[in-house]
Coordinates of C-alpha atoms and ligand atoms in Angstrom, one line a residue:
X6 CA 2.7 24.0 15.5
X7 CA 0.0 25.8 13.7
X8 CA -3.2 23.7 11.9
X9 CA -6.0 24.9 10.3
X10 CA -9.3 22.6 11.0
X11 CA -12.4 22.8 9.0
X12 CA -15.6 22.2 11.1
X13 CA -18.7 20.6 9.6
X14 CA -21.0 20.7 12.3
X15 CA -23.9 19.5 10.5
X16 CA -27.6 18.6 12.0
X17 CA -29.1 17.7 15.0
X18 CA -27.1 17.3 17.8
X19 CA -23.7 17.9 15.4
X20 CA -23.5 21.5 16.4
X21 CA -23.7 20.8 20.0
X22 CA -21.4 18.0 20.4
X23 CA -18.6 19.6 17.8
X24 CA -18.8 23.1 19.8
X25 CA -17.4 21.0 23.0
X26 CA -14.9 19.4 20.7
X27 CA -13.6 22.5 19.4
X28 CA -13.5 24.2 23.0
X29 CA -11.4 21.1 24.0
X30 CA -9.0 21.6 21.2
X31 CA -8.8 25.3 21.8
X32 CA -7.7 24.1 25.5
X33 CA -4.9 21.7 24.3
X34 CA -3.8 24.7 22.3
X35 CA -3.7 26.9 25.4
X36 CA -2.1 24.1 27.4
X37 CA 0.7 23.0 24.9
X38 CA 1.4 26.3 22.8
X39 CA -0.3 25.1 19.7
X40 CA -2.6 27.6 17.5
X41 CA -5.5 25.9 16.0
X42 CA -7.7 27.9 13.7
X43 CA -11.2 27.1 12.9
X44 CA -13.3 27.7 9.7
X45 CA -16.9 26.5 9.5
X46 CA -18.7 25.4 6.7
X47 CA -22.0 23.5 6.1
X48 CA -22.9 19.8 5.6
X49 CA -26.3 17.6 5.5
X50 CA -29.7 19.5 5.8
X51 CA -27.7 23.0 6.9
X52 CA -26.6 22.8 3.6
X53 CA -29.4 21.9 1.7
X54 CA -31.2 24.7 3.5
X55 CA -28.9 27.5 2.7
X56 CA -27.7 26.3 -0.9
X57 CA -29.8 23.5 -2.3
X58 CA -27.1 21.2 -2.1
X59 CA -25.9 18.8 0.8
X60 CA -22.3 19.4 0.3
X61 CA -21.1 22.2 -2.1
X62 CA -17.9 22.5 -4.0
X63 CA -16.6 25.6 -2.4
X64 CA -16.8 23.7 1.0
X65 CA -15.2 20.9 -0.4
X66 CA -12.2 22.8 -1.5
X67 CA -12.0 24.5 2.0
X68 CA -11.8 20.9 3.2
X69 CA -9.1 20.0 0.8
X70 CA -6.7 22.9 2.0
X71 CA -7.2 22.0 5.7
X72 CA -4.9 20.1 7.7
X73 CA -7.8 18.0 9.4
X74 CA -11.8 17.9 9.2
X75 CA -14.0 17.5 12.2
X76 CA -17.7 16.6 11.7
X77 CA -20.5 16.5 13.7
X78 CA -23.5 14.4 12.2
X79 CA -25.9 15.0 9.3
X80 CA -29.6 13.7 9.0
X81 CA -33.3 14.5 10.0
X82 CA -36.5 12.9 10.4
X83 CA -38.2 14.6 7.5
X84 CA -35.5 13.0 5.0
X85 CA -36.0 9.5 6.8
X86 CA -39.6 9.6 6.8
X87 CA -39.5 10.6 2.9
X88 CA -37.0 8.4 1.0
X89 CA -38.8 9.8 -1.9
X90 CA -36.8 12.9 -1.4
X91 CA -34.1 13.5 -4.0
X92 CA -31.9 15.7 -2.3
X93 CA -30.6 14.2 0.9
X94 CA -28.4 14.9 3.9
X95 CA -26.3 11.6 3.7
X96 CA -25.4 12.6 0.0
X97 CA -23.0 15.1 1.5
X98 CA -21.2 12.7 3.5
X99 CA -21.0 10.2 0.7
X100 CA -19.6 13.1 -1.5
X101 CA -17.0 14.2 0.9
X102 CA -16.0 10.7 1.5
X103 CA -15.3 10.1 -2.0
X104 CA -13.9 13.1 -3.2
X105 CA -11.3 13.4 -0.3
X106 CA -10.6 9.5 -1.2
X107 CA -11.5 8.5 2.6
X108 CA -11.3 4.9 2.2
X109 CA -10.8 3.7 5.8
X110 CA -12.7 4.4 8.6
X111 CA -10.9 3.5 12.0
X112 CA -13.1 2.9 14.9
X113 CA -11.5 2.2 17.8
X114 CA -14.1 0.4 20.8
X115 CA -12.4 0.7 24.0
X116 CA -14.5 0.7 27.2
X117 CA -13.5 3.0 29.9
X118 CA -13.4 0.8 33.5
X119 CA -15.7 3.3 35.0
X120 CA -18.6 2.7 32.2
X121 CA -18.8 -1.0 32.9
X122 CA -22.1 -1.0 34.4
X123 CA -23.6 1.7 31.5
X124 CA -23.6 -1.0 29.1
X125 CA -26.5 -3.8 28.7
X126 CA -24.1 -6.5 28.6
X127 CA -22.5 -8.2 31.7
X128 CA -19.0 -6.5 32.9
X129 CA -17.4 -9.8 33.0
X130 CA -18.1 -10.2 29.2
X131 CA -16.9 -6.6 28.1
X132 CA -14.2 -5.8 30.7
X133 CA -10.9 -5.5 28.8
X134 CA -12.6 -5.9 25.5
X135 CA -10.3 -3.4 23.0
X136 CA -10.9 -3.6 19.4
X137 CA -9.9 -1.5 16.0
X138 CA -12.2 -1.8 13.4
X139 CA -11.4 -0.9 9.8
X140 CA -14.4 -0.2 7.7
X141 CA -14.0 0.2 4.0
X142 CA -15.6 3.8 3.5
X143 CA -15.8 4.5 -0.3
X144 CA -16.9 1.1 -2.1
X145 CA -19.6 -1.4 -1.5
X146 CA -23.6 -1.2 -1.8
X147 CA -23.3 2.6 -0.8
X148 CA -21.5 3.6 -4.0
X149 CA -22.4 1.1 -6.5
X150 CA -24.5 1.3 -9.5
X151 CA -27.2 1.0 -10.9
X152 CA -29.2 2.0 -7.7
X153 CA -32.9 2.7 -8.9
X154 CA -36.4 1.8 -8.8
X155 CA -38.0 -0.2 -11.6
X156 CA -41.3 -1.6 -12.8
X157 CA -43.4 1.5 -11.6
X158 CA -41.2 1.7 -8.4
X159 CA -42.4 -1.8 -7.3
X160 CA -38.7 -3.4 -7.6
X161 CA -35.5 -1.5 -6.3
X162 CA -31.8 -2.3 -7.2
X163 CA -28.7 -1.4 -5.3
X164 CA -25.1 -2.9 -6.7
X165 CA -22.4 -4.2 -4.3
X166 CA -19.3 -3.7 -6.0
X167 CA -15.7 -4.2 -4.7
X168 CA -12.5 -3.8 -6.8
X169 CA -9.8 -5.7 -5.6
X170 CA -7.4 -2.6 -5.2
X171 CA -10.1 -1.2 -2.8
X172 CA -9.8 -4.1 -0.6
X173 CA -5.8 -4.2 -0.7
X174 CA -5.4 -0.7 0.2
X175 CA -7.4 -1.0 3.5
X176 CA -6.3 -4.7 4.2
X177 CA -2.6 -3.5 4.4
X178 CA -3.6 -0.3 6.8
X179 CA -5.4 -2.9 8.9
X180 CA -2.7 -5.5 8.8
X181 CA 0.0 -2.6 9.7
X182 CA -2.1 -1.6 12.8
X183 CA -2.4 -5.1 13.8
X184 CA 1.7 -5.4 13.9
X185 CA 1.6 -2.7 16.5
X186 CA -1.2 -4.0 18.7
X187 CA -2.1 -7.8 19.9
X188 CA -1.1 -9.2 16.1
X189 CA -4.6 -10.6 15.2
X190 CA -6.8 -9.6 12.6
X191 CA -10.3 -10.9 11.7
X192 CA -12.0 -10.3 8.5
X193 CA -15.5 -10.3 8.0
X194 CA -17.5 -11.0 5.0
X195 CA -20.2 -13.3 3.7
X196 CA -18.1 -15.1 1.5
X197 CA -20.3 -18.2 1.5
X198 CA -23.0 -16.2 -0.4
X199 CA -21.7 -13.0 -1.9
X200 CA -19.5 -12.6 -4.9
X201 CA -18.0 -9.5 -3.6
X202 CA -17.3 -11.4 -0.2
X203 CA -15.5 -14.0 -2.0
X204 CA -13.0 -11.7 -3.8
X205 CA -13.0 -9.8 -0.4
X206 CA -11.7 -13.2 1.2
X207 CA -9.4 -14.2 -1.5
X208 CA -7.6 -10.4 -1.1
X209 CA -7.1 -10.7 2.2
X210 CA -5.7 -14.1 2.1
X211 CA -3.3 -12.8 -0.3
X212 CA -2.0 -10.1 1.4
X213 CA -1.8 -11.8 4.8
X214 CA 0.9 -13.6 3.1
X215 CA 3.3 -10.5 3.5
X216 CA 2.2 -10.5 7.3
X217 CA 3.5 -13.9 8.8
X218 CA 3.2 -12.4 12.2
X219 CA -0.4 -11.9 12.0
X220 CA -2.7 -14.4 13.1
X221 CA -5.5 -14.0 10.5
X222 CA -9.1 -15.4 10.7
X223 CA -12.2 -15.0 8.4
X224 CA -15.3 -14.8 9.9
X225 CA -19.1 -14.5 8.2
X226 CA -21.0 -11.5 9.1
X227 CA -23.9 -13.0 10.7
X228 CA -21.4 -15.0 12.9
X229 CA -19.2 -12.0 13.5
X230 CA -22.7 -10.1 15.0
X231 CA -23.3 -12.7 17.3
X232 CA -19.4 -13.3 18.6
X233 CA -19.2 -9.6 19.2
X234 CA -21.7 -9.5 22.2
X235 CA -20.9 -13.2 23.1
X236 CA -17.3 -12.9 23.5
X237 CA -15.6 -9.6 22.4
X238 CA -12.3 -9.9 23.9
X239 CA -11.4 -12.3 21.4
X240 CA -11.2 -9.7 18.8
X241 CA -8.2 -7.5 18.3
X242 CA -8.1 -5.7 14.6
X243 CA -11.6 -6.3 12.7
X244 CA -11.4 -5.8 9.0
X245 CA -14.7 -5.7 7.1
X246 CA -16.5 -3.7 4.1
X247 CA -18.7 -0.6 4.1
X248 CA -22.0 -2.0 4.9
X249 CA -20.9 -4.6 7.3
X250 CA -18.9 -2.1 9.3
X251 CA -21.3 0.3 9.5
X252 CA -23.9 -2.2 11.2
X253 CA -21.2 -4.1 13.1
X254 CA -19.7 -0.9 15.1
X255 CA -23.0 0.3 16.0
X256 CA -23.7 -3.1 17.9
X257 CA -20.1 -2.2 19.2
X258 CA -21.2 0.8 20.7
X259 CA -23.0 -1.2 23.4
X260 CA -19.6 -2.6 24.4
X261 CA -18.5 1.3 24.9
X262 CA -21.9 1.7 27.0
X263 CA -23.2 4.5 24.8
X264 CA -23.0 5.8 20.8
X265 CA -22.1 9.0 22.6
X266 CA -18.8 7.4 23.5
X267 CA -17.2 6.5 20.1
X268 CA -15.3 8.4 17.9
X269 CA -13.8 7.8 14.7
X270 CA -11.1 8.5 12.2
X271 CA -11.7 8.5 8.4
X272 CA -8.2 8.7 6.7
X273 CA -7.2 8.1 2.9
X274 CA -5.0 9.8 0.5
X275 CA -4.8 13.7 1.9
X276 CA -6.7 15.2 4.6
X277 CA -8.3 13.2 7.6
X278 CA -11.9 13.8 8.6
X279 CA -13.0 12.6 12.2
X280 CA -16.3 12.5 13.7
X281 CA -18.3 10.5 16.0
X282 CA -19.8 7.4 14.8
X283 CA -23.5 8.3 16.0
X284 CA -25.9 10.0 13.9
X285 CA -27.7 13.3 14.5
X286 CA -30.0 11.9 17.5
X287 CA -32.9 13.8 16.5
X288 CA -34.8 12.5 19.7
X289 CA -32.5 14.6 21.9
X290 CA -31.1 17.3 19.6
X291 CA -32.0 20.9 20.7
X292 CA -32.2 19.8 24.6
X293 CA -28.6 20.2 25.2
X294 CA -28.0 17.1 26.8
X295 CA -26.2 14.9 23.9
X296 CA -23.0 12.9 25.2
X297 CA -20.0 15.0 23.4
X298 CA -17.3 12.7 24.4
X299 CA -17.5 10.6 20.9
X300 CA -16.7 14.4 19.3
X301 CA -14.1 15.0 21.9
X302 CA -12.4 11.5 21.6
X303 CA -12.4 12.1 17.6
X304 CA -10.5 15.5 18.5
X305 CA -8.1 12.9 20.5
X306 CA -7.6 11.0 17.4
X307 CA -6.9 14.0 14.9
X308 CA -4.3 15.0 17.6
X309 CA -2.8 11.8 17.2
X310 CA -2.9 10.6 13.7
X311 CA -3.1 13.9 11.7
X312 CA -1.1 16.0 14.1
X313 CA 1.5 13.5 15.5
X314 CA 0.8 15.0 19.2
X315 CA 0.6 11.9 21.0
X316 CA 1.0 13.4 24.4
X317 CA -1.7 16.0 23.6
X318 CA -3.9 13.4 22.5
X319 CA -3.3 11.2 25.7
X320 CA -3.9 14.4 28.0
X321 CA -7.6 14.5 26.3
X322 CA -8.4 10.6 26.8
X323 CA -6.7 11.1 30.6
X324 CA -9.2 14.2 30.8
X325 CA -12.6 12.1 29.7
X326 CA -11.0 9.1 31.9
X327 CA -10.6 11.4 35.2
X328 CA -14.1 12.9 34.6
X329 CA -15.4 9.5 34.5
X330 CA -13.7 8.6 37.7
X331 CA -15.0 11.5 39.3
X332 CA -18.6 10.1 38.6
X333 CA -19.7 12.8 36.1
X334 CA -22.1 11.5 33.4
X335 CA -24.3 12.9 30.7
X336 CA -27.7 11.3 30.8
X337 CA -27.0 8.4 28.3
X338 CA -24.4 6.9 30.5
X339 CA -25.7 7.7 33.8
X340 CA -27.0 4.4 35.8
X341 CA -29.0 4.3 39.1
X342 CA -25.7 4.6 41.2
X343 CA -25.0 8.4 39.8
X344 CA -26.3 10.9 41.8
X345 CA -28.2 13.7 40.3
X346 CA -25.7 16.3 40.8
X347 CA -23.3 14.4 38.9
X348 CA -25.4 14.3 35.7
X349 CA -24.3 17.2 33.3
X350 CA -25.4 18.7 30.3
X351 CA -23.4 18.8 27.2
X352 CA -22.0 22.2 27.8
X353 CA -21.2 21.4 31.7
X354 CA -19.4 18.2 30.5
X355 CA -17.3 20.3 28.4
X356 CA -16.6 22.6 31.0
X357 CA -15.7 20.2 33.4
X358 CA -13.1 18.2 30.7
X359 CA -11.6 21.4 29.8
X360 CA -10.8 22.0 33.7
X361 CA -9.3 18.7 33.8
X362 CA -7.1 19.7 30.7
X363 CA -5.9 22.8 32.0
X364 CA -4.6 21.6 35.5
X365 CA -3.4 18.4 34.2
Ligands
NAD411 P1 -28.1 8.0 15.9 O1 -26.9 7.8 16.5 O2 -28.2 9.4 15.7 O3 -29.2 7.8 17.4 C1 -29.3 6.4 17.6 C2 -29.4 6.4 19.2 O4 -28.4 7.0 20.1 C3 -30.7 7.5 19.6 O5 -31.5 7.4 20.5 C4 -29.9 8.9 20.2 O6 -30.4 9.6 20.9 C5 -28.6 7.9 20.9 N1 -27.3 8.9 20.4 C6 -26.7 8.9 19.6 N2 -26.0 10.0 19.9 C7 -25.7 10.0 21.1 C8 -25.1 11.1 22.2 N3 -23.9 11.8 21.8 N4 -25.5 11.5 23.2 C9 -26.5 10.8 23.9 N5 -27.2 9.8 22.9 C10 -27.1 9.5 21.6 O7 -28.9 7.1 15.0 P2 -30.3 7.2 14.4 O8 -31.3 7.5 15.3 O9 -30.7 5.9 13.7 O10 -30.0 8.3 12.9 C11 -30.7 9.7 13.3 C12 -30.3 10.5 12.0 O11 -28.7 10.6 12.0 C13 -30.9 9.9 10.7 O12 -31.2 10.8 10.0 C14 -29.6 9.1 10.2 O13 -29.8 9.1 8.9 C15 -28.4 10.4 10.7 N6 -27.2 9.3 10.6 C16 -26.1 10.3 10.4 C17 -24.8 9.5 10.6 C18 -23.4 10.5 10.4 O14 -23.7 11.8 10.3 N7 -22.3 9.9 10.2 C19 -24.8 8.5 11.3 C20 -25.7 7.7 11.3 C21 -27.1 8.1 11.3

């Protein structure tokens, strides 16, 4: 198999973790006789610095011609601390999602047993948790207009908006996924308060009639935030909007032990994009200590979803599992029982993973 992958490493730890993921893909190619070629384009601050734009039309056009996209992360404190800057790294993310029609963000939350003690939650609460989030990605308050300041900047407006077709298409995808899992779907909204959520709930109820085998529940976001850490095992597929999904999946990262462990796939009409759920982590950027697993596990999703290479995808997951079983950790998932010589930096973690991949 011959596949072209565009790499958008971005900012902060983005280039550090994607470098490992690329090496892992190359090792998969070597082990299973596939050819993966990589083209590098800019996004976020890295792109603003060079071109003035957070994501250029030329980079977008390269992405459109690719078989898959691997993204690192965007963002820097200089933007977070200065909200009035008009050109911002995250505009690059919103542009690529919108332009490629990446309306569904799949976020699997699965705990490796070896990391039971890395979470701040009790092992008996999280052991066996296995959740697949479907977060809508191109609608909601992140895209609605008007978005502006009024009355000399003293009043701010954002607009939450959903069209029925946007809810229907991601709902169908989530129901289809539930059919292949434990056949449970929980739709999360705030239908007691928000008009958008009432449309969301009505639409999910309508689609559910096409899926009689799926047990459907509806939960308000505030309750869902609580239930997720109280009893995560009650959930199978969770379907929710853009903003609620953004927040809930960061919370769910605690179930998996660290933000550094969670991959995602953004899929839509054409080429799909794979990225960790974490951001650019400016507090650790440049130190070479970031956990690259979220990026590596994103590559496992790419092999499975975009290329249909299930054996290869599982081989990557097995390598991660073996690495953890053998006691290796990056600092974020190390605990008091981890011996110093087993705490690896980003690059050594990648080398270890590749050695497992090549001998398996
Ligand atoms: P973050 O995810 O970057 O970091 C949160 C915490 O998790 C930090 O303490 C960080 O060190 C830790 N962390 C994250 N990834 C890690 C990894 N791989 N290994 C070890 N530790 C890791 O979130 P934040 O601090 O809220 O945001 C930082 C910047 O990232 C901001 O500019 C924000 O806008 C941006 N951001 C970008 C994306 C994206 O590119 N998709 C997503 C979220 C935030």
